[in-house]
Structure formats: structure tokens, C-alpha cells
Coordinates of C-alpha atoms in Angstrom, one line a residue:
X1085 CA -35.3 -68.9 32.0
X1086 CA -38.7 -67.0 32.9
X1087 CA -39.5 -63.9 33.5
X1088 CA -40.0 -63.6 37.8
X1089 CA -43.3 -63.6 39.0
X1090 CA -42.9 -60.6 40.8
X1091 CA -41.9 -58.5 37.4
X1092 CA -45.1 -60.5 35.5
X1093 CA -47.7 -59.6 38.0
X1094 CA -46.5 -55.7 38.4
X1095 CA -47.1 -55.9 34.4
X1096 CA -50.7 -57.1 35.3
X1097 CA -51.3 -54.8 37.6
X1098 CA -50.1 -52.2 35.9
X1099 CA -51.8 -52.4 32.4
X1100 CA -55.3 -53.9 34.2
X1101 CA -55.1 -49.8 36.2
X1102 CA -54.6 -48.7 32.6
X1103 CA -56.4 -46.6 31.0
X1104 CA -57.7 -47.2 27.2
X1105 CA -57.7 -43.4 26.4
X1106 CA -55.1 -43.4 23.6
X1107 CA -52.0 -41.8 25.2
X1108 CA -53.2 -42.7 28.7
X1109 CA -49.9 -44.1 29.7
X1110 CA -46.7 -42.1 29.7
X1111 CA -44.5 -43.9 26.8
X1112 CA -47.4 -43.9 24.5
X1113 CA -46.8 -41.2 22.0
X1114 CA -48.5 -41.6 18.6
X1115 CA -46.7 -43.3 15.9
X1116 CA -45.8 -40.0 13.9
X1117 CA -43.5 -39.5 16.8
X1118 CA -42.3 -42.7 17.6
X1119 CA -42.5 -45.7 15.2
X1120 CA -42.2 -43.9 12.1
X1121 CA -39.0 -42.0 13.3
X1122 CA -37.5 -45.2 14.2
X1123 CA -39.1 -47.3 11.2
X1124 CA -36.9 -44.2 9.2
X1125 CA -33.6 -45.3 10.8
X1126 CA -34.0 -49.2 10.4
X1127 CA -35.2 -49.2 7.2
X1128 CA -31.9 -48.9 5.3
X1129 CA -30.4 -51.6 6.8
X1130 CA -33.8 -54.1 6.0
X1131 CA -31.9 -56.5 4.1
X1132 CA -36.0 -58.2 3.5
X1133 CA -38.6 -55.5 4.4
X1134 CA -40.9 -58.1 3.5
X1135 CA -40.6 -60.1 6.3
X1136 CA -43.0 -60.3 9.3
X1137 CA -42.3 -57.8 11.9
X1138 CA -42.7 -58.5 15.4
X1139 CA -44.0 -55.3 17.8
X1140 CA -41.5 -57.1 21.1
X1141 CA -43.1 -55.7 24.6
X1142 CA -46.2 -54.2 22.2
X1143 CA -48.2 -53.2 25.6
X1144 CA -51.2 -51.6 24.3
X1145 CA -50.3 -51.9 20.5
X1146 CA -50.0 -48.4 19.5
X1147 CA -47.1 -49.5 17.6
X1148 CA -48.0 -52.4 16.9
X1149 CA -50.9 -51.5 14.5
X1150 CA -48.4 -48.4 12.7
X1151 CA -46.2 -51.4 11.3
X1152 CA -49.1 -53.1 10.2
X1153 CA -50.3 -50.6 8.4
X1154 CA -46.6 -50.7 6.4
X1155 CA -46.0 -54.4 6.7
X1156 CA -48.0 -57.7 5.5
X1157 CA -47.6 -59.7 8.6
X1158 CA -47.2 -57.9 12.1
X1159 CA -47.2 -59.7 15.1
X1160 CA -47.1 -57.5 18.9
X1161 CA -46.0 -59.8 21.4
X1162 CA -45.7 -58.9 25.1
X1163 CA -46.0 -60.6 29.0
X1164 CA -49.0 -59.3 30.6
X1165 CA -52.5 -60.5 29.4
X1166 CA -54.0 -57.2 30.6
X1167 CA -51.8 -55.4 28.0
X1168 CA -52.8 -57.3 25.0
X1169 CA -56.6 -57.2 26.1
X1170 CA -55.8 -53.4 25.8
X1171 CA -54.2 -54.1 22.4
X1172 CA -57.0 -56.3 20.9
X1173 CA -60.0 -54.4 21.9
X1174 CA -58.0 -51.2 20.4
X1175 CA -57.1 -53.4 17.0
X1176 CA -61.2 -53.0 15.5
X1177 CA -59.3 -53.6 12.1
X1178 CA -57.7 -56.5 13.1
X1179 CA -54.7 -55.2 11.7
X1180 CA -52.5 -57.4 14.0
X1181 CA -52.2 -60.8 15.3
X1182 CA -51.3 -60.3 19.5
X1183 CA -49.8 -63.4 21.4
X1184 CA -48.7 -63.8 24.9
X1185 CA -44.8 -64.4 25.1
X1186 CA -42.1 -64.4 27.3
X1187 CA -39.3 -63.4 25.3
X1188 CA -37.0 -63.9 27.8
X1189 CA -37.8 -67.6 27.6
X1190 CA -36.1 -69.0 24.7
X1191 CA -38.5 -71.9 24.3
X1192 CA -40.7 -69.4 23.3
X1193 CA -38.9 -67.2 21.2
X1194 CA -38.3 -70.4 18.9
X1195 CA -41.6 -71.3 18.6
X1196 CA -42.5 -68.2 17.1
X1197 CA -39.5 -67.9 14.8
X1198 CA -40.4 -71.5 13.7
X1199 CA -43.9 -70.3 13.0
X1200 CA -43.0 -67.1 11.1
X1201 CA -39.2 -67.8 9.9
X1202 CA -36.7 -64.8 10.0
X1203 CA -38.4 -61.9 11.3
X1204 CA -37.6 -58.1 12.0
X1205 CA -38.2 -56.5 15.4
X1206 CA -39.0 -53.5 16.6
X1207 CA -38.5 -53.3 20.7
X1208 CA -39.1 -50.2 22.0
X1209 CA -38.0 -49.0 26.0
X1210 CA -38.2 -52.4 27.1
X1211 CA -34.9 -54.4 28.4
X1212 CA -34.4 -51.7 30.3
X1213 CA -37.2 -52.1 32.4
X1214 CA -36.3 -56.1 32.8
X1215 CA -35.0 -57.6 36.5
X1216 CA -30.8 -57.9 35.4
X1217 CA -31.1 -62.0 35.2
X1218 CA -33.5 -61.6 32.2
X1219 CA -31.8 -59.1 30.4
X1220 CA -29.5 -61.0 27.8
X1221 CA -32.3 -63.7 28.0
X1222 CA -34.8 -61.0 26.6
X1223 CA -31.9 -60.1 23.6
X1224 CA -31.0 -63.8 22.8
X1225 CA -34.4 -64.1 22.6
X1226 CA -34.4 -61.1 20.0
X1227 CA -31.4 -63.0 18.1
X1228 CA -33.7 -66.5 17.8
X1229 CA -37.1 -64.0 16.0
X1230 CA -34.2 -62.4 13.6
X1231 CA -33.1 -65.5 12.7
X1232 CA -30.0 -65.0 9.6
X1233 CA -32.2 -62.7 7.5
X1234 CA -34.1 -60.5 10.2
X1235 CA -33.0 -56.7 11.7
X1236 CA -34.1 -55.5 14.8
X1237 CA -34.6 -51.8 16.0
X1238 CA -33.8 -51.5 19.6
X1239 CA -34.5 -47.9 21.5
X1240 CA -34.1 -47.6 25.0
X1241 CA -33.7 -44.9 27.8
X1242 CA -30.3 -44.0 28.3
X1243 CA -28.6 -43.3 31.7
X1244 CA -28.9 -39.8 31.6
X1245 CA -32.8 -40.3 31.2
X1246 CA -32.8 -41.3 34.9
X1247 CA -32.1 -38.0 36.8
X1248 CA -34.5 -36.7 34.2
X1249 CA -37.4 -39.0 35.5
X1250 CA -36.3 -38.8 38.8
X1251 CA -36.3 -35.0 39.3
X1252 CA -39.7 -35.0 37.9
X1253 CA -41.4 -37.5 40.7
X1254 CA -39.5 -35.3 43.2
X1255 CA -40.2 -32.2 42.1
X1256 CA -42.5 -29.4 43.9
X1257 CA -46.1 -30.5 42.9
X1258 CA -44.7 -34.0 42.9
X1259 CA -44.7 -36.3 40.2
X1260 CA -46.4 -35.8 36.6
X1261 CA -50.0 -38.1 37.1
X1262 CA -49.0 -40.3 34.1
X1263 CA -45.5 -41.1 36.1
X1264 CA -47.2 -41.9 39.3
X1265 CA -48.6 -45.5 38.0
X1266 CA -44.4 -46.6 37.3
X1267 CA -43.4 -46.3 40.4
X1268 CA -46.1 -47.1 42.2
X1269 CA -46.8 -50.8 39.8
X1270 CA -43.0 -51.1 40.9
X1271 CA -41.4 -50.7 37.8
X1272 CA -38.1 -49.2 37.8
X1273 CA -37.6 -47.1 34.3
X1274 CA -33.7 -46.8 33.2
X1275 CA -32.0 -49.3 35.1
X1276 CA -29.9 -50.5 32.6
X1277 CA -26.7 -48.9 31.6
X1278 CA -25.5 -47.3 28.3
X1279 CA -22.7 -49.4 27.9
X1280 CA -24.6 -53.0 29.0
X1281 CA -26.7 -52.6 25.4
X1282 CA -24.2 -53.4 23.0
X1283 CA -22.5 -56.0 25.1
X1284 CA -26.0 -58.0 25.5
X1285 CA -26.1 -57.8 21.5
X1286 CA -23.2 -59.1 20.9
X1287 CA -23.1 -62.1 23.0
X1288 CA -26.4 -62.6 21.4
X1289 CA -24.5 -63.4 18.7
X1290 CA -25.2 -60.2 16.9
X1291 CA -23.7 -57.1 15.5
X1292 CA -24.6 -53.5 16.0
X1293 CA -25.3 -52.0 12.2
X1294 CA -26.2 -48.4 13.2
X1295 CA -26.5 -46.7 16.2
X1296 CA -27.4 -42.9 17.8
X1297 CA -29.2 -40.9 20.6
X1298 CA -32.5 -39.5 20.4
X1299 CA -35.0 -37.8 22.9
X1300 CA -37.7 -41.0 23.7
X1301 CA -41.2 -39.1 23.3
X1302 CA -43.8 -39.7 25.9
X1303 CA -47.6 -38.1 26.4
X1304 CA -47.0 -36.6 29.7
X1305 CA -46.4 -32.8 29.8
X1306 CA -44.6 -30.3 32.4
X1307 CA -46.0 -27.4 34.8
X1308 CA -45.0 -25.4 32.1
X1309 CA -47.1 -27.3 29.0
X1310 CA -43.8 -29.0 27.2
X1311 CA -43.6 -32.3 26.5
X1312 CA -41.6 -34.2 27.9
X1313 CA -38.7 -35.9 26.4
X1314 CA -36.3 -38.9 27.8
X1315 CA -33.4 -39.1 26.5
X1316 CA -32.9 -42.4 24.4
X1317 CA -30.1 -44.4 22.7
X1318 CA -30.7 -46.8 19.7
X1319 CA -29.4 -49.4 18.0
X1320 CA -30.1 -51.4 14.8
X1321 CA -28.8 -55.1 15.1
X1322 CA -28.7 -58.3 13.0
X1323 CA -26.4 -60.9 12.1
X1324 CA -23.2 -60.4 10.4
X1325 CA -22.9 -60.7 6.4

């Protein structure tokens, strides 16, 4: 199963509009706020840190180019072309190797894990913006990277981070300008509920190793100059034993 076209191209549209001023788009806080808060959670449970990592819906590779400055092999791998054009032209180092993959398609997911063997994942806010058909296809595909070795870090919005987003596009000086592009791409942030998570994992043939809540960072600020905050739930996941 593939990703719909209607999802791909609102991806393409979407990160081609983008801009390449770091922290342009909404959920693209630095690392010091993001990956290295969740790399601090996961990394306990690595049972090999020294296995590739793979950045899963790496959009502009912010990420993407933290864990390979903490990791020997570092892959970011996302849907939309535009995004990784973003990503490469931001990589001068070329810290990271970027490929186009569905990860919803299974085909795909085990060519890569055939490639690099067990690997651990970092996904970050993205099953819950997936169409409901693709969303345990985008976990097993998850499962396929980890292999029996790998662990995955997934974060995503939680329910409550719904009202949150919407009382901010329908506030008084309407929506924050870094929200506007989301709904106007047609994406559809946290529509995915709390309780779905888990369930997806473990018909994925996985188990949940750690878990918690934490606000979800983004760039875009309030009236008022605070930051704005989402909140978020995580998991770490991999296989049992």
C-alpha cells in the first residue's frame, strides 16, 4: 500500500512554498530542543547505538543532520522530493545520505533494511499527520527498518494538542503566519488519537519500552512573544527480548 496521491502532492506543495530560513516552518525547532531531548530518552534502551539511524519523515533535515553528528551512518528518509531538496542543499557537510521513501509501502521499507540491516529510528510528528489507511502501514514499515536489534523513538501530537492548534488559527488576529501554510497545503495536524499509538505498535509486532508526555517544540511564537508548545506523547518501541 502507497501513500495517496492527494497526501504526496500536498507534501510537494507544501515543502516547494517552503522557506530555507532555518526555522521557517512551524515544527522546526533546533535540535537542542528537540532531537537531543528525545535522543536523551531513547538512548537507554539502544540495545546497539551503533547502528545506522534512520531520520523517518526527515522534511528539511534539521534532525536529520543532529544524529549524524552522534551517529556513523544516518540516513533521513521522507515522501516529498521538495523536502529532501530542502534537506540536501542545507547538508554542505554532507553529513547525511537523503533518499525518497514511502514508508508506508513495505516494499520499500525492506529494501532499505536490506541495505543497512537493523536500524534505529527516530520519527518525529509524523503518523499523525498520515490519511487513517496508511497509518499501521507507516509503523509496520517502522518494524521492517528495526529489524530484531533496532529501537525506534516515536513523538507525536497528542489529542489535546488539537484544541491547542485550533484555537490558535481561530483566534482574534487569526492564525500564527507559520500555521497558515498546514492548513492551507491541506494537512490536517493531530488527527490521530492517543490511544491508536500503541495499538499500531503492537500489531506491528512490537512492544512499547518506555513511554511519557512532553510539550512538542515548534518556532512559531504567540501575540504575547511565548513559544509555542504542543503537547506531545512518546514512545520508545522495539522488539521483545
Amino acid at each position: 500500500m502507497s501513500v495517496t496521491s492527494r497526501y504526496k502532492d500536498a507534501w510537494e506543495s507544501f515543502w516547494r512554498d517552503a522557506s530555507d530560513e532555518p526555522g521557517g516552518v512551524i515544527w522546526d525547532a533546533e535540535p537542542a530542543l528537540t532531537a537531543s531531548v528525545h535522543l536523551a530518552l531513547l538512548e537507554p534502551h539502544l540495545a546497539h547505538a551503533g547502528l545506522p539511524f534512520v531520520d523517518v519523515g526527515c522534511g528539511n533535515g534539521t534532525q536529520t543532520r543532529f544524529l549524524a553528528g552522534r551517529y556513523p551512518r544516518v540516513v533521513g528518509a521522507d515522501l516529498s522530493a521538495a523536502a529532501l531538496g530542502h534537506a540536501r542543499h542545507a547538508d554542505l557537510a554532507g553529513q547525511a545520505d537523503f533518499r525518497q521513501i514511502d514508508a508506508t509501502e513495505p516494499a520499500e521499507a525492506r529494501q532499505l533494511h536490506a541495505e543497512l540491516g537493523d536500524a534505529n529510528v527516530y520519527m518525529r510528528g509524523v503518523l499523525h499527520q498520515c490519511e487513517p489507511a496508511d497509518r499501521q502501514p507507516l509503523i509496520d514499515g517502522v518494524a521492517a527498518l528495526l529489524g530484531e536489534s533496532g529501537r525506534a523513538f516515536v513523538v507525536e501530537l497528542s489529542e489535546a494538542a488539537r484544541p491547542v492548534l485550533m484555537g490558535l488559527a481561530q483566534g482574534p488576529a487569526g492564525p500564527p503566519p507559520k500555521l497558515v501554510p498546514v492548513f492551507s497545503h491541506g494537512l490536517a495536524p493531530a488527527e490521530v488519537s492517543d490511544a491508536a499509538v500503541p495499538d499500531y505498535v503492537r500489531s506491528a509486532g512490537l512492544i512499547v519500552l518506555a513511554s511519557g508526555e512532553l510539550p512538542l517544540t515548534t518556532t512559531e511564537y504567540t501575540p504575547d512573544g511565548l513559544r509555542i508548545e504542543l503537547p506531545s506523547r512518546w514512545l520508545v518501541v522495539g522488539r521483545a527480548g
